[in-house]
Structure formats: structure tokens, C-alpha cells
mmCIF file of C-alpha atoms in Angstrom:
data_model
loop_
_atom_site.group_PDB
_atom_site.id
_atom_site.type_symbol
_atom_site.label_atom_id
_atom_site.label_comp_id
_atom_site.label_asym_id
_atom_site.label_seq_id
_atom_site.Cartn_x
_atom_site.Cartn_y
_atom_site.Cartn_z
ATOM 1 C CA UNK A 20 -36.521 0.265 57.860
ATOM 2 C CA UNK A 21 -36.550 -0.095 54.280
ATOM 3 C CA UNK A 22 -38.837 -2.726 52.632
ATOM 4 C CA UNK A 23 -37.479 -5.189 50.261
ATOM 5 C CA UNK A 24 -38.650 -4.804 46.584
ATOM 6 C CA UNK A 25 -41.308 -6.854 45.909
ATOM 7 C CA UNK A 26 -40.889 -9.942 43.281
ATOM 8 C CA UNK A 27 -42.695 -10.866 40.559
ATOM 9 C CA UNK A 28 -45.704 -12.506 41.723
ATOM 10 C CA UNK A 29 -46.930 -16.635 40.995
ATOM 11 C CA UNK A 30 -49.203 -15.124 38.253
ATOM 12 C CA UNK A 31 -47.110 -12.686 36.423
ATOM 13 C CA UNK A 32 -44.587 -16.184 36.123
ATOM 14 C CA UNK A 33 -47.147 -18.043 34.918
ATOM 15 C CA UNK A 34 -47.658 -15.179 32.583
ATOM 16 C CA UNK A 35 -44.049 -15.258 31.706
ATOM 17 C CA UNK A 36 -43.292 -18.794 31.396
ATOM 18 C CA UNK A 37 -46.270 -19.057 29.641
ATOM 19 C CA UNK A 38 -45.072 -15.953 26.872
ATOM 20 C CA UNK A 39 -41.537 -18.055 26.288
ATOM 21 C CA UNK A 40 -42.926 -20.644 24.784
ATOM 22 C CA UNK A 41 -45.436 -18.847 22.597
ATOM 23 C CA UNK A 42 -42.714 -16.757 21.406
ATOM 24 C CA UNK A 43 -40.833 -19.338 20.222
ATOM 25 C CA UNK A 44 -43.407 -21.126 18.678
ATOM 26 C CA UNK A 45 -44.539 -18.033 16.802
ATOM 27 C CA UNK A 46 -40.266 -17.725 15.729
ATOM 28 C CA UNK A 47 -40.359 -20.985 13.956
ATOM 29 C CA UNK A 48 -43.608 -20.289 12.390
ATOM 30 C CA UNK A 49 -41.840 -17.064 10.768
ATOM 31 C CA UNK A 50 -38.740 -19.445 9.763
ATOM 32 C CA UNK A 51 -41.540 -21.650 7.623
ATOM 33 C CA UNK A 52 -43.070 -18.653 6.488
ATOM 34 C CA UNK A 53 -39.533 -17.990 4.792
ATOM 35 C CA UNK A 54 -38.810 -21.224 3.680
ATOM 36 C CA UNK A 55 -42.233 -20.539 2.167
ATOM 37 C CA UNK A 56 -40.733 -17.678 -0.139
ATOM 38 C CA UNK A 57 -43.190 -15.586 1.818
ATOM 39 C CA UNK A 58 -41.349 -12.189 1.404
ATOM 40 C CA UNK A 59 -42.992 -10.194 4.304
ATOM 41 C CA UNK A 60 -41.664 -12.634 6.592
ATOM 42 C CA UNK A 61 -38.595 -11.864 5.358
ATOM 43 C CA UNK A 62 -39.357 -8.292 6.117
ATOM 44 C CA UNK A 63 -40.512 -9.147 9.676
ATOM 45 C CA UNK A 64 -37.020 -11.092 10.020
ATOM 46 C CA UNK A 65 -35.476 -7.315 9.298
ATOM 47 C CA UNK A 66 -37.776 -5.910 11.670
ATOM 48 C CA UNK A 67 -36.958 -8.493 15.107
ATOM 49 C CA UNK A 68 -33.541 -8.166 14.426
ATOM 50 C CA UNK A 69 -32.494 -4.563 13.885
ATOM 51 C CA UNK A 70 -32.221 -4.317 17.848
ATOM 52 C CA UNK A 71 -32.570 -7.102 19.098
ATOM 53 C CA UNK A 72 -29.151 -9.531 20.124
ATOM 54 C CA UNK A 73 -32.066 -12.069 21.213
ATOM 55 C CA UNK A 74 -33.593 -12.301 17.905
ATOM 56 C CA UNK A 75 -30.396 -12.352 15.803
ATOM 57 C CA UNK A 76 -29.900 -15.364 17.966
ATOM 58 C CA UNK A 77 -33.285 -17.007 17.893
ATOM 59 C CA UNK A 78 -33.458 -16.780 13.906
ATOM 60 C CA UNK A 79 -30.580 -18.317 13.048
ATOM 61 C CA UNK A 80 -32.295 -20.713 11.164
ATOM 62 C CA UNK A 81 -33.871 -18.080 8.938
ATOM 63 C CA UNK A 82 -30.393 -17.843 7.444
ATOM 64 C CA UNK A 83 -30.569 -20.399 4.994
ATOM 65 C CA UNK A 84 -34.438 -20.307 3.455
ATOM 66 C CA UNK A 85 -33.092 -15.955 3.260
ATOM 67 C CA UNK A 86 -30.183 -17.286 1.016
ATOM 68 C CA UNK A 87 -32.378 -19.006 -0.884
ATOM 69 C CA UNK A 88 -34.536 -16.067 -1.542
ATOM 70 C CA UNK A 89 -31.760 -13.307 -2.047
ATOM 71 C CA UNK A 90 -31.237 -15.531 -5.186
ATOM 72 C CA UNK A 91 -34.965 -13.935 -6.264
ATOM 73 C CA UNK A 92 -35.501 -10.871 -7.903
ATOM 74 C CA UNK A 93 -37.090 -7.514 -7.261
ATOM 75 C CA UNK A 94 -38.603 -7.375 -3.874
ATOM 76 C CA UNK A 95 -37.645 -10.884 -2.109
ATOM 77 C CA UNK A 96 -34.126 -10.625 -3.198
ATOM 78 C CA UNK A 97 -34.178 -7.252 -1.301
ATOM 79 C CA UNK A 98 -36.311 -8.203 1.785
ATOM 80 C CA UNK A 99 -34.068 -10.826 2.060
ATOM 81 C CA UNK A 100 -30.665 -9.065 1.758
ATOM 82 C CA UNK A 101 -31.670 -7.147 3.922
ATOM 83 C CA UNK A 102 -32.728 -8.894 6.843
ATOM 84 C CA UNK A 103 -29.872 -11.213 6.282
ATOM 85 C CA UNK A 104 -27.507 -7.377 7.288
ATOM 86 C CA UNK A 105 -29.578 -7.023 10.087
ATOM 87 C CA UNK A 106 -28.690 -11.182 11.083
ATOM 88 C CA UNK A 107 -25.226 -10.365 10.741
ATOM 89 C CA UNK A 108 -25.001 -6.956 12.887
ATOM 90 C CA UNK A 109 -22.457 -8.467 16.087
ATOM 91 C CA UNK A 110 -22.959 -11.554 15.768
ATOM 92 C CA UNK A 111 -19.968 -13.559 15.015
ATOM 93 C CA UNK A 112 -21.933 -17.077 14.218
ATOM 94 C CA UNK A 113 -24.340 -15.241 12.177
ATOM 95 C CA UNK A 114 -22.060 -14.158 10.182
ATOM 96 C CA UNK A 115 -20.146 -17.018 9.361
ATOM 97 C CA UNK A 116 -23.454 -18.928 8.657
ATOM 98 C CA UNK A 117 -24.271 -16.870 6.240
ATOM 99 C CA UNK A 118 -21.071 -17.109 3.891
ATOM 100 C CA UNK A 119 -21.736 -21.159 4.469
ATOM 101 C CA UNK A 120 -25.120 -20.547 3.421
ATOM 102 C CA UNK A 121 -23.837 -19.452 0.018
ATOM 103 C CA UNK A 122 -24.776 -15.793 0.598
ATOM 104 C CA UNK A 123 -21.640 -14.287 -0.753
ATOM 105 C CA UNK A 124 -22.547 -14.989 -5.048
ATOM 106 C CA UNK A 125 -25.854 -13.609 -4.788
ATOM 107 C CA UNK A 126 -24.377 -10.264 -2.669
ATOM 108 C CA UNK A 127 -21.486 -9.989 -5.129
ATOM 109 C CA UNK A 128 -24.031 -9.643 -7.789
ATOM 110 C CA UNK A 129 -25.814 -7.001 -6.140
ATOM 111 C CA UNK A 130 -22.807 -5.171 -6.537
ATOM 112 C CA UNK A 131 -23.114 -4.560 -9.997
ATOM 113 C CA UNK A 132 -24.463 -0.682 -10.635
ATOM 114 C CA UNK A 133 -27.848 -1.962 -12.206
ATOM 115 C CA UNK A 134 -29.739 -0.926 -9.002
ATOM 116 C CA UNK A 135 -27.822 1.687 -6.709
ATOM 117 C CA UNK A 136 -30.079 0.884 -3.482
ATOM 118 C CA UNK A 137 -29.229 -3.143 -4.014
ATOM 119 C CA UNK A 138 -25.542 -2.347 -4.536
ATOM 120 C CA UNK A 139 -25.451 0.213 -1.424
ATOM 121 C CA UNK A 140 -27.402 -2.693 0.655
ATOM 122 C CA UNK A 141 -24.632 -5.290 -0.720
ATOM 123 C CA UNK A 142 -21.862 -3.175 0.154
ATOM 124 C CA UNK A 143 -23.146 -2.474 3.664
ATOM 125 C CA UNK A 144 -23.261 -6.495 4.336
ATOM 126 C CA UNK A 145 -19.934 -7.377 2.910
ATOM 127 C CA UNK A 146 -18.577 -4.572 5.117
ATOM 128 C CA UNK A 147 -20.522 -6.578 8.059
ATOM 129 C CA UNK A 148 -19.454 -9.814 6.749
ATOM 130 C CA UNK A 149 -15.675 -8.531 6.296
ATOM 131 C CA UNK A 150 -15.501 -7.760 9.938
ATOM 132 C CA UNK A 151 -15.091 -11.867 10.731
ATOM 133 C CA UNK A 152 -11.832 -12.887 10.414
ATOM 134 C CA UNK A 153 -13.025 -16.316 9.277
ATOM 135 C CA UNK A 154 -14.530 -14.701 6.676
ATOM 136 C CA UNK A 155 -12.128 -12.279 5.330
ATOM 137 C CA UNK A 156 -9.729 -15.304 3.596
ATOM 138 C CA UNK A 157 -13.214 -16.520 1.748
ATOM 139 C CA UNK A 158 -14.420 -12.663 0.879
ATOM 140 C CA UNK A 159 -10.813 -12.603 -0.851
ATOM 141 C CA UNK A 160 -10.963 -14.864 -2.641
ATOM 142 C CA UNK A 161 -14.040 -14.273 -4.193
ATOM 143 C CA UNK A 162 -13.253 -11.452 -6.141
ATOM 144 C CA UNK A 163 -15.220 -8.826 -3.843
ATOM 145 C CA UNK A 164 -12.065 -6.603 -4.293
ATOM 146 C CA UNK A 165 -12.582 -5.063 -7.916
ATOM 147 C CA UNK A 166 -15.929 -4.882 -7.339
ATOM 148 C CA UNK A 167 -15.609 -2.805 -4.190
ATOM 149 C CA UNK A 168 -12.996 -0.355 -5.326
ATOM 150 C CA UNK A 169 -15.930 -0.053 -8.520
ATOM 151 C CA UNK A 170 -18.339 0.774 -5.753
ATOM 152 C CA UNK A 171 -15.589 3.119 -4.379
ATOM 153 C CA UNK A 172 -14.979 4.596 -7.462
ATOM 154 C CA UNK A 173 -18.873 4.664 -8.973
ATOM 155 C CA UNK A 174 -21.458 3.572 -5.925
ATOM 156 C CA UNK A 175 -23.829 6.578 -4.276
ATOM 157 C CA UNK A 176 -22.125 7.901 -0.899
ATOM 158 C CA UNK A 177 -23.077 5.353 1.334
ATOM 159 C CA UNK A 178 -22.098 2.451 -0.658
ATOM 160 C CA UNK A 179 -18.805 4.424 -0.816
ATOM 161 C CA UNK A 180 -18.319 4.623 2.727
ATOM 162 C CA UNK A 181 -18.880 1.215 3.355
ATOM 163 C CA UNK A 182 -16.895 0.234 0.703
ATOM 164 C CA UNK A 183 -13.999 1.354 2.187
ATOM 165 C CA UNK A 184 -14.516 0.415 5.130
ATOM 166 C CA UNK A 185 -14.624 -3.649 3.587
ATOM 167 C CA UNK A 186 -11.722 -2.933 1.854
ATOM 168 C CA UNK A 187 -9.859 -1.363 4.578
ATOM 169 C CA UNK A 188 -11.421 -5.182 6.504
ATOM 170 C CA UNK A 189 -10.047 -7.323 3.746
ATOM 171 C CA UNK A 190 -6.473 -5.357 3.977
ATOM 172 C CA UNK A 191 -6.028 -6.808 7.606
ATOM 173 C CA UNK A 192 -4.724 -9.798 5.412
ATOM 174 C CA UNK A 193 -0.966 -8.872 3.939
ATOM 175 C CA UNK A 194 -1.769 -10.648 0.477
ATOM 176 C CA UNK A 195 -4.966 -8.559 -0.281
ATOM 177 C CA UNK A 196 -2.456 -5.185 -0.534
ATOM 178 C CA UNK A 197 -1.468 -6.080 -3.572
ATOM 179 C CA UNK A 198 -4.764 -7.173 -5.155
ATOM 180 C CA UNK A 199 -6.363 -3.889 -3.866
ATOM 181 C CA UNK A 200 -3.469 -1.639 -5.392
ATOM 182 C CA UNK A 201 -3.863 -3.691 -8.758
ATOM 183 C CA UNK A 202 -7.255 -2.387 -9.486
ATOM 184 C CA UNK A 203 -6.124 1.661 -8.684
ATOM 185 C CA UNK A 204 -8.012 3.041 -5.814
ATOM 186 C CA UNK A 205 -6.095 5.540 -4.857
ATOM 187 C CA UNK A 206 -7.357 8.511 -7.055
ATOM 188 C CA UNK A 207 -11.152 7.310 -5.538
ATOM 189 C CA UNK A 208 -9.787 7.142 -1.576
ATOM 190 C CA UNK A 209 -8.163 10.801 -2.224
ATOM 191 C CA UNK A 210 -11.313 11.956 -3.688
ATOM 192 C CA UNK A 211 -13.391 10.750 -1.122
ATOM 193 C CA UNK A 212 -11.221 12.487 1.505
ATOM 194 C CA UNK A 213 -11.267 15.347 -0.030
ATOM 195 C CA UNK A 214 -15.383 15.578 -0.318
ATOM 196 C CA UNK A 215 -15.728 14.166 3.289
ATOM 197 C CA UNK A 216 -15.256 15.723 6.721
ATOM 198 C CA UNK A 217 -11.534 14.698 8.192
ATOM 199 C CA UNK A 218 -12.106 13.536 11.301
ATOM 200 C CA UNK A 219 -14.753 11.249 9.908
ATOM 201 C CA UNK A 220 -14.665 7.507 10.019
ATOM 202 C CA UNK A 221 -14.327 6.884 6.721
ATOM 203 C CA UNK A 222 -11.775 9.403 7.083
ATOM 204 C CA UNK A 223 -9.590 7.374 9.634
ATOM 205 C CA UNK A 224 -10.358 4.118 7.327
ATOM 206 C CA UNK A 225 -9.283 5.622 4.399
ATOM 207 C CA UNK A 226 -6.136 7.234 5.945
ATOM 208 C CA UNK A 227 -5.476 3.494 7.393
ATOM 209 C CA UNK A 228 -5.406 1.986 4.060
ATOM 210 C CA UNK A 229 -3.569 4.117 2.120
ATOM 211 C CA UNK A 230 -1.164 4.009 4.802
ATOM 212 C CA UNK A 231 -1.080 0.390 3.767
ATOM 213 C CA UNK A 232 -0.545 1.043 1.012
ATOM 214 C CA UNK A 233 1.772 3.243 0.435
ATOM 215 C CA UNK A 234 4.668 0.778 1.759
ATOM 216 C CA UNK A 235 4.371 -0.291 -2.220
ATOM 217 C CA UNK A 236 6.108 1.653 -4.540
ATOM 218 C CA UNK A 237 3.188 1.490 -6.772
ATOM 219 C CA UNK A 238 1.115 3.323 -4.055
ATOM 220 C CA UNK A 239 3.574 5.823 -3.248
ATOM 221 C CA UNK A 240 3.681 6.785 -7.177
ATOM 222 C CA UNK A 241 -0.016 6.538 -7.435
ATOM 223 C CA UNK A 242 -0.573 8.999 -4.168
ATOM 224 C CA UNK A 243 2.303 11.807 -5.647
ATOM 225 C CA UNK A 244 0.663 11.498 -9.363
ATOM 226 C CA UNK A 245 -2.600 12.942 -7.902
ATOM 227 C CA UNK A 246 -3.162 16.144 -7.759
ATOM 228 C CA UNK A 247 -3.719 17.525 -3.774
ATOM 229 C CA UNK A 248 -2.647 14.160 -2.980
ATOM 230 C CA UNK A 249 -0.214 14.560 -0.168
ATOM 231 C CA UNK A 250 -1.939 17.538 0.474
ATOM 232 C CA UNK A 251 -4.772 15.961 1.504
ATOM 233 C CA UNK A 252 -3.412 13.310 3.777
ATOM 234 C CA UNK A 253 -1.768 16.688 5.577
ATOM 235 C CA UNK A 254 -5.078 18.097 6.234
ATOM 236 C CA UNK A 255 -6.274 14.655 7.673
ATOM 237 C CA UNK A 256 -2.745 15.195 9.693
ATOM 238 C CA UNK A 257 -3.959 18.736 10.924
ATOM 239 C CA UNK A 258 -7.903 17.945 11.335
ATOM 240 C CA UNK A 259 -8.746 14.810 11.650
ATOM 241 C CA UNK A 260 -9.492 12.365 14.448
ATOM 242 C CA UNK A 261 -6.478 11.033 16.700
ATOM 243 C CA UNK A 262 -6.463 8.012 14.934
ATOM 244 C CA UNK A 263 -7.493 9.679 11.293
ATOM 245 C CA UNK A 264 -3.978 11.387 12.182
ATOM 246 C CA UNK A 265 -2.283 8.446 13.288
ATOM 247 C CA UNK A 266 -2.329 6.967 10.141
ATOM 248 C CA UNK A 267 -1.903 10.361 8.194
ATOM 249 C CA UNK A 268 1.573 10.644 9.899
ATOM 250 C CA UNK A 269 1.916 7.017 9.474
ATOM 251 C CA UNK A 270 1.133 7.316 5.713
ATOM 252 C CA UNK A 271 3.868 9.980 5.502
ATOM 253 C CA UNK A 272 6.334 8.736 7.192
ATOM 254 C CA UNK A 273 6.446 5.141 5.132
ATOM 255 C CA UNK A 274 6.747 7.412 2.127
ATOM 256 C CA UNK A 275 9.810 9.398 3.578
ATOM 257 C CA UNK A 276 11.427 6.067 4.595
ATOM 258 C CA UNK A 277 10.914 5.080 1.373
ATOM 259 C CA UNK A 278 12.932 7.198 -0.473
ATOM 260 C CA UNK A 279 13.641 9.938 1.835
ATOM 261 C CA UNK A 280 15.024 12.170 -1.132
ATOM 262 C CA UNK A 281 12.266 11.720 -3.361
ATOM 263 C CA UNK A 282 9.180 12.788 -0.920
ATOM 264 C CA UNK A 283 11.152 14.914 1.547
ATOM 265 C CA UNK A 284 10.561 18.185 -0.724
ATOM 266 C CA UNK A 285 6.485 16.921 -1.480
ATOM 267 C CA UNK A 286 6.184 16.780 1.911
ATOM 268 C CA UNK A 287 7.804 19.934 2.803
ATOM 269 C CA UNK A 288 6.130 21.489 -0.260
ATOM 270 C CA UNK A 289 2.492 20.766 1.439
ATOM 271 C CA UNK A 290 2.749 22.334 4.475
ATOM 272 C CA UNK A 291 2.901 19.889 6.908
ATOM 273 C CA UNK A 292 5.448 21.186 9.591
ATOM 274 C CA UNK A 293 3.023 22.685 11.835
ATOM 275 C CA UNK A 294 0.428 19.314 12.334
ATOM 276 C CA UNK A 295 3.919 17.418 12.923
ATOM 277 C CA UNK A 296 4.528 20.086 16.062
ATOM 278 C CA UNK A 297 1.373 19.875 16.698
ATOM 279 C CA UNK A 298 1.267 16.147 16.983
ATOM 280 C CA UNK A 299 4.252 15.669 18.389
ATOM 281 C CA UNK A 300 2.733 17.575 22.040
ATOM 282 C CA UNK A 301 -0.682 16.150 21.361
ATOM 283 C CA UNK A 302 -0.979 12.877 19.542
ATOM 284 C CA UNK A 303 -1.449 9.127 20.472
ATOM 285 C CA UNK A 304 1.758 7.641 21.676
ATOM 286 C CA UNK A 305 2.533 6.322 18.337
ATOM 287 C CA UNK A 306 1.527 9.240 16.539
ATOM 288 C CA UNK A 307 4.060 11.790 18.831
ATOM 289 C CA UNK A 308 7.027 9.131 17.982
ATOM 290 C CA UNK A 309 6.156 8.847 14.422
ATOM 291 C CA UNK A 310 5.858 12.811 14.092
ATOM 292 C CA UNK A 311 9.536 12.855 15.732
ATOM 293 C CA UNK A 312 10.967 10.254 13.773
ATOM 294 C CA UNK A 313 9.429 12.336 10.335
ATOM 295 C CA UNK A 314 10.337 15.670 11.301
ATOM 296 C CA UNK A 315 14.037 14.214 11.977
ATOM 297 C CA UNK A 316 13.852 12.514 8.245
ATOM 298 C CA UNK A 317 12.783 16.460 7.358
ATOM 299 C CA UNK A 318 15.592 18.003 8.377
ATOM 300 C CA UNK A 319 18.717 18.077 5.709
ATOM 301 C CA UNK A 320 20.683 15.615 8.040
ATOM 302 C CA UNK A 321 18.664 13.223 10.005
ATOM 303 C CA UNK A 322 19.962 11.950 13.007
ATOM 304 C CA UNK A 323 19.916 8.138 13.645
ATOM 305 C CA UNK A 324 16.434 7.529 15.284
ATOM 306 C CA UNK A 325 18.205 6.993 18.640
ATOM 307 C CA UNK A 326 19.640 10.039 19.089
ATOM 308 C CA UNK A 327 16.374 11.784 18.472
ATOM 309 C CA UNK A 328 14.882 14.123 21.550
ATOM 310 C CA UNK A 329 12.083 15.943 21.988
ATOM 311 C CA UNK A 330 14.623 18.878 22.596
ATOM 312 C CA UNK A 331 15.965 18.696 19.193
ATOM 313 C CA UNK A 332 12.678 20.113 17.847
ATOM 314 C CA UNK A 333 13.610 23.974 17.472
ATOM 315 C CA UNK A 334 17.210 22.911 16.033
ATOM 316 C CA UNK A 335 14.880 20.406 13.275
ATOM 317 C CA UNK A 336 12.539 22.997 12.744
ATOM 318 C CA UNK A 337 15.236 25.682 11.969
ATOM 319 C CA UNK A 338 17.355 23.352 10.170
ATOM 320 C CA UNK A 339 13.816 22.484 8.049
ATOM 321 C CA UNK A 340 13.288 25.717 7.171
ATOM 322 C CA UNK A 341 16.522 26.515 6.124
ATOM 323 C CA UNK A 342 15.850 24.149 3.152
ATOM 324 C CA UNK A 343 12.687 26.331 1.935
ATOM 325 C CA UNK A 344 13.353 28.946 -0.411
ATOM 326 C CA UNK A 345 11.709 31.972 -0.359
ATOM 327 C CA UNK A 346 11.244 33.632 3.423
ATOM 328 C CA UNK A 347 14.405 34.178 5.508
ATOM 329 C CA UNK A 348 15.304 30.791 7.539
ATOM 330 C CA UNK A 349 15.117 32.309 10.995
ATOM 331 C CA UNK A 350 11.764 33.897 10.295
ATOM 332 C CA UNK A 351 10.173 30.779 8.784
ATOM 333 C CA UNK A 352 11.393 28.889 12.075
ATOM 334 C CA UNK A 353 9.884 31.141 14.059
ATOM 335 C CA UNK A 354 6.623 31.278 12.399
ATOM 336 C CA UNK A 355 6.370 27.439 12.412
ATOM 337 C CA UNK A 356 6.734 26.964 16.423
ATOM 338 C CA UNK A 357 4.597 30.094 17.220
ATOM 339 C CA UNK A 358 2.337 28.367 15.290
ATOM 340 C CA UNK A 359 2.983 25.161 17.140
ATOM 341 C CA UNK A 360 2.610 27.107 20.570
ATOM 342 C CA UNK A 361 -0.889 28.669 19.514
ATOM 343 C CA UNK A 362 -2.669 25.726 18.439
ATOM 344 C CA UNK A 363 -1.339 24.254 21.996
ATOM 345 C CA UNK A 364 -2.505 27.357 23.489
ATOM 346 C CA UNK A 365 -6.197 27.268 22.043
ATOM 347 C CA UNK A 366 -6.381 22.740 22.195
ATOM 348 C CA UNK A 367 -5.500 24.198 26.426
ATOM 349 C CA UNK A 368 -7.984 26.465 26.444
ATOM 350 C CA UNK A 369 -11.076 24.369 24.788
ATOM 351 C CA UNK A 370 -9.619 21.632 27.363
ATOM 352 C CA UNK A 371 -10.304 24.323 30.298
ATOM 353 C CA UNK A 372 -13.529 25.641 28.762
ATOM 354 C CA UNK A 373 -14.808 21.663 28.525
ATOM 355 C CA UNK A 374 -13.613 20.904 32.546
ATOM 356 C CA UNK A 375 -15.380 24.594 33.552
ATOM 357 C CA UNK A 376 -18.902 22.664 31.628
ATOM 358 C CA UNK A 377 -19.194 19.895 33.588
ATOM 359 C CA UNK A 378 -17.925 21.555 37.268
#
């Protein structure tokens, strides 16, 4: 018969009980230590809570004496932004005590390019910050936005990465579009697709804001005015993530419903038949209706949306390339649903290949 496992015994409790308390005595004597200005306690603050949901919990309190010192230059203003990122990592309260704090003047002065480390550390907690939804309407109206699409536009690669991910946050709220589109970020989210890898993160937030907004005319001109623009959201489309192409087909299709005559031939022109197959068999479930609904707005005579079937897609594809100069039509059709069936083919294969690893 198997024994049960044996408990603690009296004296390890003792121990224990014994620890809690000593812990949390030595936790508010790092809290005074801060409120002290002492700037290695606001280092050991960074150090408790990079792992630790307890901690982040447990210091609370360190939140306002750290506000008070990222107001400091050199290194307390540092130690002190960054433990306050650390504070902030999942933990909804956290973050919202922090903006209450007055955090959020200090941070947007760290955004300024005078130190690039400061300004990457700033980005990363207004990206953290963003993620609240009570704090998104306060971020706003700050006037983070300009100076994020700046670090977009000027910051080292980090801070660009994370500034787009805080923008892509701050977009969540319909009135911020605008604001974010007024200050031209477009050229900088194209560029940083284009240096990135497509199935990236960034990749997928970038694809989701520009998605966003390209419902404005304003974004839609901006996108089609850079060069490889549309081009590059059909890579994302061919190689990126499932939901990196999600909002790739997304991002096309709000431009073809736009003005279907005016970005039918610039999509066309890019290429982007084949990831729209492609999509259609293997996509998200939004994803394969959007790639019907665009390869119907393709053809030279769309159906209405409701008459759309997935059986219609050799008579779209033919009827597509029919409208491209250059090869003849029923080769070009051809070409673009082999190419359909061989990506299907070798996605089918790497599926068998993964399920033969793990039998």
C-alpha cells in the first residue's frame, strides 16, 4: 500500500510562518529606502519584480516614492523607470497606479531622442501602460501619439517595435485614428515591415494598424504614394503569421471597397492572387471570407457578396487574369491555381512531416 506524502513538519511551519513576516518587514524597509531617494533600492525594486506576480503585488507602494524619483536625472531617473516597467508587467492595478501617480510627464519626456536607452525604456512602459484600457483615454490625451510615431520614425529598433505596438494599443479607441494618421506614419510602418521578418509580431501589429487605417482616405493615399507599399502588405499576405495575414487581407480589402476602381489594378499589379488562393483553403475563418469577398471585387464584374462560392474560384481567377496584359488569359489562370495547389500540396506535407515527429 502506498504511503501518504509526508507534510511539512511543526518546525519547518514555524520556519515558514516565521519567514512571512520577515519578508514583509524587510519589503517596507525597501519602500523607505525609496522614499529615501536611495537609487539601488530602486534597482532592487527592478530586481523582485521582473518574475515575480508576488512582488509586483507586495510593492505597490513603491509606486509613488519611484514617480517621484523618475523626475531625477541620470541614474535614479533610470533605476526608477525602470523598475516602475517591471511594476507594471500584468498587473492591471499597477498599472493604473502608476498613471495616478503622475508617471506619464516624466515618461513622455524620456521620449525625447536625447538619450536612446531612456527613450527605448519609455517606449517599452507606455506600450505596458497602453495595454489598460483605463489608461488608453488618459495616454491620448496626453500627446504620447506624435511622440511615438517620432520614436517610430527615429528611435533604435526596440523602441520601434514597441512603439508600434502602443500605437497599435491607443488605436483600439476610434478617435485616436485620426490623430495617428495626422502625424504620417505610414512611410515608417512600411519601412519597418519591410526591414523586419513577416510573420513577426510587430509584423501582425503593424499590419493591424494600417489596416485601421487605411479605412481613411488619407491612409489609403499615403499607403499607394509609397513606393513597395502594397507590395509589402502582399508579402505579409503570403508570409506572415495567420493573424499578420488576417489583417494584410483585411488591409486590402478596405482599400478595394474603397474605391474598387482605383486599387483594383495596384492590387492586381503586386501580385497578390496566389496568397488570396492560398488563404482562401488555409486562413482563419475571417481571413478565407475576406480573401473570397477580395478576389470577387478582383474580378472585372463582382458578384454581390451573396452569391459568392467557394466554387466560383477558377471562373474569378480566369476572369482575373483576363484583365492582365501581357501572358495569354488561359495560361495565366492556370499558372495562378497550380500555384495555389502546390503551396497546399507542400503546407500538407510539412503538416504530415510535423504529425510523423511527434508519433
Amino acid at each position: 500500500m502506498e504511503l501518504p506524502e509526508a507534510g511539512p513538519s511543526g518546525d519547518q511551519q514555524s520556519l515558514a510562518a516565521a519567514e512571512r513576516p520577515s519578508e514583509a518587514a524587510a519589503l517596507r524597509a525597501l519602500v523607505e529606502r525609496v522614499r529615501a531617494g536611495e537609487v539601488d533600492a530602486a534597482r532592487e525594486v527592478r530586481r523582485l519584480t521582473r518574475a515575480s506576480a508576488r512582488h509586483r503585488r507586495k510593492l505597490a507602494p513603491a509606486i509613488e516614492p519611484l514617480v517621484a524619483m523618475l523626475r531625477s536625472s541620470g541614474a535614479a531617473g533610470e533605476a526608477a523607470l525602470l523598475a516602475l516597467l517591471n511594476l507594471a508587467v500584468r498587473d492591471e492595478r499597477n498599472k493604473i497606479k502608476i498613471l495616478d501617480a503622475g508617471a506619464l510627464e516624466p515618461l513622455l519626456g524620456y521620449l525625447q531622442p536625447s538619450d536612446l536607452n531612456l527613450q527605448e525604456y519609455a517606449t517599452a512602459a507606455l506600450l505596458t501602460l497602453s495595454a489598460s484600457s483605463t489608461n488608453k483615454p488618459i495616454i491620448s490625451a496626453s500627446g504620447a501619439i506624435p511622440l511615438l510615431v517620432k520614436v517610430l520614425k527615429e528611435g533604435n529598433p526596440q523602441a520601434k517595435n514597441d512603439a508600434v505596438m502602443a500605437l497599435y494599443n491607443l488605436s483600439t479607441l476610434a478617435d485616436n485614428l485620426q490623430t495617428i494618421l495626422s502625424v504620417q506614419p505610414i512611410p515608417s510602418l512600411i519601412e519597418l515591415l519591410k526591414g523586419g521578418k513577416r510573420s513577426s509580431k510587430t509584423a501582425d501589429k503593424c499590419c493591424a494598424l494600417l489596416e485601421s487605417l487605411l479605412a481613411f482616405d488619407q491612409g489609403r493615399v499615403a499607403l499607394t504614394s509609397e513606393e513597395g507599399g502594397v507590395l509589402t502588405i502582399v508579402e505579409v499576405l503570403e508570409e506572415g503569421s495567420l493573424q499578420g495575414r488576417e489583417h494584410a487581407v483585411g488591409a486590402l480589402l478596405t482599400m478595394c471597397e474603397s474605391d474598387r476602381s482605383k486599387y483594383r489594378d495596384a492590387i492586381l499589379n503586386e501580385g497578390a492572387i496566389p496568397g488570396l488562393l492560398e488563404l482562401t483553403a488555409h486562413g482563419t475563418p475571417k481571413s478565407r471570407v475576406k480573401a473570397h469577398v477580395l478576389l470577387d471585387l478582383l474580378r472585372n464584374s463582382p458578384y454581390s457578396r451573396s452569391k459568392l462560392q467557394p466554387d466560383t474560384l477558377e471562373n474569378i481567377v480566369s476572369n482575373i487574369a483576363s484583365q492582365i496584359d501581357g501572358e495569354d488569359r488561359g495560361g495565366k489562370a492556370k499558372k495562378m491555381l497550380a500555384e495555389m495547389v502546390k503551396v497546399s500540396m507542400e503546407q500538407s506535407l510539412r503538416h504530415l512531416q510535423r504529425r510523423a515527429s511527434f508519433a
